[in-house]
């Protein structure tokens, strides 16, 4: 039998990275959907569809904020260990 490693608490910023990834994926799917009519020769979608595709950039920024928060927490922890 192998021992399972102890569960670790999520690091600061992990939730932001996960949320950012979900928002990014939603934006990426919306981008694909809004570009499809260009290739299919159909009528374009309304402006709202294009606005939803902007979530791709928002998701990237949220995930980047989570990474920066995690970096800051690790630096604080390393500084307090010295």
Tab-separated table of N, CA and C in Angstrom:
chain	number	residue	atom	x	y	z
A	1	UNK	N	0.836	-1.181	0.000
A	1	UNK	CA	0.000	0.000	0.000
A	1	UNK	C	0.879	1.242	0.000
A	2	UNK	N	0.512	2.203	-0.786
A	2	UNK	CA	1.275	3.442	-0.821
A	2	UNK	C	0.577	4.480	0.030
A	3	UNK	N	1.377	5.291	0.652
A	3	UNK	CA	0.836	6.354	1.494
A	3	UNK	C	0.465	7.537	0.612
A	4	UNK	N	-0.681	8.119	0.873
A	4	UNK	CA	-1.070	9.309	0.130
A	4	UNK	C	-0.449	10.533	0.781
A	5	UNK	N	0.019	11.472	-0.033
A	5	UNK	CA	0.613	12.678	0.543
A	5	UNK	C	-0.461	13.499	1.254
A	6	UNK	N	-0.069	14.230	2.278
A	6	UNK	CA	-1.057	15.050	2.994
A	6	UNK	C	-1.603	16.147	2.085
A	7	UNK	N	-2.864	16.442	2.266
A	7	UNK	CA	-3.496	17.498	1.464
A	7	UNK	C	-2.935	18.847	1.880
A	8	UNK	N	-2.557	19.623	0.900
A	8	UNK	CA	-2.016	20.948	1.200
A	8	UNK	C	-3.097	21.989	0.976
A	9	UNK	N	-3.011	23.025	1.749
A	9	UNK	CA	-3.965	24.125	1.596
A	9	UNK	C	-3.656	24.874	0.305
A	10	UNK	N	-4.672	25.358	-0.369
A	10	UNK	CA	-4.402	26.111	-1.606
A	10	UNK	C	-3.589	27.368	-1.304
A	11	UNK	N	-2.637	27.636	-2.169
A	11	UNK	CA	-1.781	28.805	-2.001
A	11	UNK	C	-2.560	30.066	-2.370
A	12	UNK	N	-2.146	31.205	-1.848
A	12	UNK	CA	-2.808	32.462	-2.246
A	12	UNK	C	-2.693	32.658	-3.754
A	13	UNK	N	-3.769	33.009	-4.365
A	13	UNK	CA	-3.776	33.232	-5.801
A	13	UNK	C	-4.254	32.049	-6.614
A	14	UNK	N	-4.337	30.862	-6.015
A	14	UNK	CA	-4.784	29.686	-6.759
A	14	UNK	C	-6.219	29.848	-7.260
A	15	UNK	N	-7.068	30.416	-6.433
A	15	UNK	CA	-8.461	30.623	-6.843
A	15	UNK	C	-8.570	31.596	-8.000
A	16	UNK	N	-7.747	32.636	-7.981
A	16	UNK	CA	-7.758	33.600	-9.081
A	16	UNK	C	-7.286	32.964	-10.383
A	17	UNK	N	-6.292	32.091	-10.294
A	17	UNK	CA	-5.797	31.423	-11.497
A	17	UNK	C	-6.879	30.513	-12.074
A	18	UNK	N	-7.548	29.761	-11.205
A	18	UNK	CA	-8.619	28.875	-11.682
A	18	UNK	C	-9.776	29.675	-12.283
A	19	UNK	N	-10.186	30.732	-11.593
A	19	UNK	CA	-11.282	31.561	-12.105
A	19	UNK	C	-10.881	32.218	-13.425
A	20	UNK	N	-9.660	32.679	-13.502
A	20	UNK	CA	-9.180	33.285	-14.737
A	20	UNK	C	-9.157	32.303	-15.891
A	21	UNK	N	-8.805	31.054	-15.606
A	21	UNK	CA	-8.793	30.034	-16.656
A	21	UNK	C	-10.202	29.766	-17.172
A	22	UNK	N	-11.168	29.717	-16.266
A	22	UNK	CA	-12.556	29.480	-16.678
A	22	UNK	C	-13.065	30.639	-17.527
A	23	UNK	N	-12.800	31.858	-17.091
A	23	UNK	CA	-13.248	33.035	-17.849
A	23	UNK	C	-12.548	33.094	-19.202
A	24	UNK	N	-11.277	32.738	-19.239
A	24	UNK	CA	-10.521	32.712	-20.491
A	24	UNK	C	-11.126	31.708	-21.467
A	25	UNK	N	-11.469	30.523	-20.969
A	25	UNK	CA	-12.049	29.488	-21.836
A	25	UNK	C	-13.406	29.944	-22.385
A	26	UNK	N	-14.217	30.575	-21.537
A	26	UNK	CA	-15.503	31.101	-22.009
A	26	UNK	C	-15.270	32.131	-23.113
A	27	UNK	N	-14.312	33.007	-22.918
A	27	UNK	CA	-13.996	34.007	-23.933
A	27	UNK	C	-13.451	33.389	-25.205
A	28	UNK	N	-12.644	32.335	-25.075
A	28	UNK	CA	-12.089	31.671	-26.256
A	28	UNK	C	-13.190	31.001	-27.070
A	29	UNK	N	-14.126	30.346	-26.393
A	29	UNK	CA	-15.250	29.722	-27.101
A	29	UNK	C	-16.101	30.792	-27.784
A	30	UNK	N	-16.338	31.896	-27.093
A	30	UNK	CA	-17.115	32.987	-27.695
A	30	UNK	C	-16.400	33.558	-28.911
A	31	UNK	N	-15.082	33.634	-28.852
A	31	UNK	CA	-14.321	34.133	-29.992
A	31	UNK	C	-14.466	33.201	-31.185
A	32	UNK	N	-14.373	31.901	-30.940
A	32	UNK	CA	-14.549	30.943	-32.027
A	32	UNK	C	-15.947	31.029	-32.635
A	33	UNK	N	-16.938	31.206	-31.770
A	33	UNK	CA	-18.324	31.301	-32.253
A	33	UNK	C	-18.526	32.566	-33.078
A	34	UNK	N	-17.931	33.671	-32.671
A	34	UNK	CA	-18.139	34.925	-33.410
A	34	UNK	C	-17.346	34.970	-34.716
A	35	UNK	N	-16.280	34.205	-34.808
A	35	UNK	CA	-15.487	34.180	-36.038
A	35	UNK	C	-16.080	33.195	-37.045
A	36	UNK	N	-16.805	32.198	-36.587
A	36	UNK	CA	-17.351	31.157	-37.466
A	36	UNK	C	-18.187	31.717	-38.616
A	37	UNK	N	-19.057	32.712	-38.413
A	37	UNK	CA	-19.844	33.219	-39.548
A	37	UNK	C	-18.987	33.808	-40.676
A	38	UNK	N	-17.799	34.268	-40.357
A	38	UNK	CA	-16.924	34.798	-41.400
A	38	UNK	C	-16.521	33.704	-42.379
A	39	UNK	N	-16.314	32.481	-41.865
A	39	UNK	CA	-15.908	31.367	-42.709
A	39	UNK	C	-17.100	30.640	-43.328
A	40	UNK	N	-18.241	30.711	-42.668
A	40	UNK	CA	-19.417	29.998	-43.145
A	40	UNK	C	-20.280	30.842	-44.085
A	41	UNK	N	-20.009	32.125	-44.168
A	41	UNK	CA	-20.752	32.997	-45.050
A	41	UNK	C	-22.147	33.329	-44.548
A	42	UNK	N	-22.372	33.235	-43.257
A	42	UNK	CA	-23.683	33.556	-42.686
A	42	UNK	C	-23.672	34.967	-42.112
A	43	UNK	N	-24.811	35.384	-41.601
A	43	UNK	CA	-24.897	36.710	-40.994
A	43	UNK	C	-24.092	36.753	-39.701
A	44	UNK	N	-23.399	37.863	-39.443
A	44	UNK	CA	-22.628	37.956	-38.195
A	44	UNK	C	-23.540	38.041	-36.973
A	45	UNK	N	-22.964	37.687	-35.833
A	45	UNK	CA	-23.701	37.740	-34.574
A	45	UNK	C	-23.831	39.181	-34.098
A	46	UNK	N	-24.761	39.434	-33.163
A	46	UNK	CA	-24.902	40.797	-32.640
A	46	UNK	C	-23.676	41.216	-31.825
A	47	UNK	N	-23.625	42.476	-31.506
A	47	UNK	CA	-22.478	43.056	-30.790
A	47	UNK	C	-22.233	42.377	-29.450
A	48	UNK	N	-23.275	41.900	-28.811
A	48	UNK	CA	-23.118	41.258	-27.495
A	48	UNK	C	-22.178	40.060	-27.584
A	49	UNK	N	-22.246	39.320	-28.677
A	49	UNK	CA	-21.365	38.159	-28.844
A	49	UNK	C	-19.903	38.598	-28.895
A	50	UNK	N	-19.646	39.711	-29.538
A	50	UNK	CA	-18.278	40.220	-29.608
A	50	UNK	C	-17.800	40.725	-28.245
A	51	UNK	N	-18.714	41.275	-27.480
A	51	UNK	CA	-18.357	41.731	-26.133
A	51	UNK	C	-18.023	40.552	-25.223
A	52	UNK	N	-18.736	39.440	-25.379
A	52	UNK	CA	-18.443	38.247	-24.570
A	52	UNK	C	-17.066	37.698	-24.926
A	53	UNK	N	-16.668	37.850	-26.174
A	53	UNK	CA	-15.345	37.359	-26.566
A	53	UNK	C	-14.225	38.153	-25.895
A	54	UNK	N	-14.540	39.347	-25.391
A	54	UNK	CA	-13.549	40.132	-24.654
A	54	UNK	C	-13.201	39.492	-23.308
A	55	UNK	N	-13.999	38.530	-22.882
A	55	UNK	CA	-13.695	37.844	-21.625
A	55	UNK	C	-12.381	37.075	-21.701
A	56	UNK	N	-11.927	36.792	-22.897
A	56	UNK	CA	-10.655	36.091	-23.045
A	56	UNK	C	-9.524	36.919	-22.430
A	57	UNK	N	-9.491	38.187	-22.729
A	57	UNK	CA	-8.468	39.060	-22.160
A	57	UNK	C	-8.662	39.274	-20.674
A	58	UNK	N	-9.917	39.372	-20.254
A	58	UNK	CA	-10.207	39.549	-18.827
A	58	UNK	C	-9.743	38.327	-18.047
A	59	UNK	N	-10.010	37.144	-18.578
A	59	UNK	CA	-9.576	35.918	-17.913
A	59	UNK	C	-8.065	35.829	-17.803
A	60	UNK	N	-7.379	36.267	-18.844
A	60	UNK	CA	-5.918	36.276	-18.804
A	60	UNK	C	-5.408	37.209	-17.708
A	61	UNK	N	-6.029	38.373	-17.592
A	61	UNK	CA	-5.595	39.327	-16.571
A	61	UNK	C	-5.890	38.820	-15.156
A	62	UNK	N	-7.029	38.165	-14.961
A	62	UNK	CA	-7.368	37.616	-13.644
A	62	UNK	C	-6.373	36.518	-13.273
A	63	UNK	N	-6.051	35.648	-14.222
A	63	UNK	CA	-5.073	34.588	-13.958
A	63	UNK	C	-3.694	35.177	-13.671
A	64	UNK	N	-3.312	36.209	-14.397
A	64	UNK	CA	-2.018	36.854	-14.154
A	64	UNK	C	-1.985	37.493	-12.766
A	65	UNK	N	-3.097	38.068	-12.330
A	65	UNK	CA	-3.163	38.636	-10.981
A	65	UNK	C	-2.994	37.537	-9.935
A	66	UNK	N	-3.563	36.370	-10.189
A	66	UNK	CA	-3.397	35.244	-9.270
A	66	UNK	C	-1.956	34.779	-9.194
A	67	UNK	N	-1.285	34.750	-10.335
A	67	UNK	CA	0.128	34.357	-10.344
A	67	UNK	C	0.960	35.376	-9.576
A	68	UNK	N	0.701	36.661	-9.794
A	68	UNK	CA	1.452	37.694	-9.074
A	68	UNK	C	1.186	37.630	-7.572
A	69	UNK	N	-0.050	37.328	-7.191
A	69	UNK	CA	-0.377	37.195	-5.765
A	69	UNK	C	0.362	36.008	-5.153
A	70	UNK	N	0.447	34.917	-5.895
A	70	UNK	CA	1.174	33.743	-5.417
A	70	UNK	C	2.668	34.040	-5.278
A	71	UNK	N	3.217	34.767	-6.230
A	71	UNK	CA	4.629	35.140	-6.162
A	71	UNK	C	4.897	36.012	-4.943
A	72	UNK	N	4.019	36.972	-4.703
A	72	UNK	CA	4.194	37.868	-3.557
A	72	UNK	C	4.120	37.094	-2.241
A	73	UNK	N	3.207	36.141	-2.153
A	73	UNK	CA	3.087	35.344	-0.925
A	73	UNK	C	4.328	34.489	-0.708
A	74	UNK	N	4.861	33.918	-1.776
A	74	UNK	CA	6.077	33.103	-1.644
A	74	UNK	C	7.271	33.957	-1.250
A	75	UNK	N	7.338	35.172	-1.768
A	75	UNK	CA	8.446	36.066	-1.390
A	75	UNK	C	8.345	36.474	0.081
A	76	UNK	N	7.110	36.761	0.529
A	76	UNK	CA	6.932	37.089	1.950
A	76	UNK	C	7.315	35.912	2.840
A	77	UNK	N	6.933	34.720	2.416
A	77	UNK	CA	7.246	33.529	3.214
A	77	UNK	C	8.766	33.276	3.233
A	78	UNK	N	9.423	33.475	2.132
A	78	UNK	CA	10.873	33.291	2.088
A	78	UNK	C	11.575	34.359	2.897
A	79	UNK	N	11.034	35.581	2.888
A	79	UNK	CA	11.639	36.660	3.669
A	79	UNK	C	11.481	36.453	5.153
A	80	UNK	N	10.366	35.890	5.582
A	80	UNK	CA	10.163	35.652	7.013
A	80	UNK	C	10.941	34.437	7.498
A	81	UNK	N	11.363	33.569	6.587
A	81	UNK	CA	12.127	32.378	6.979
A	81	UNK	C	13.588	32.747	7.263
A	82	UNK	N	14.038	33.863	6.738
A	82	UNK	CA	15.447	34.252	6.955
A	82	UNK	C	15.673	34.817	8.297
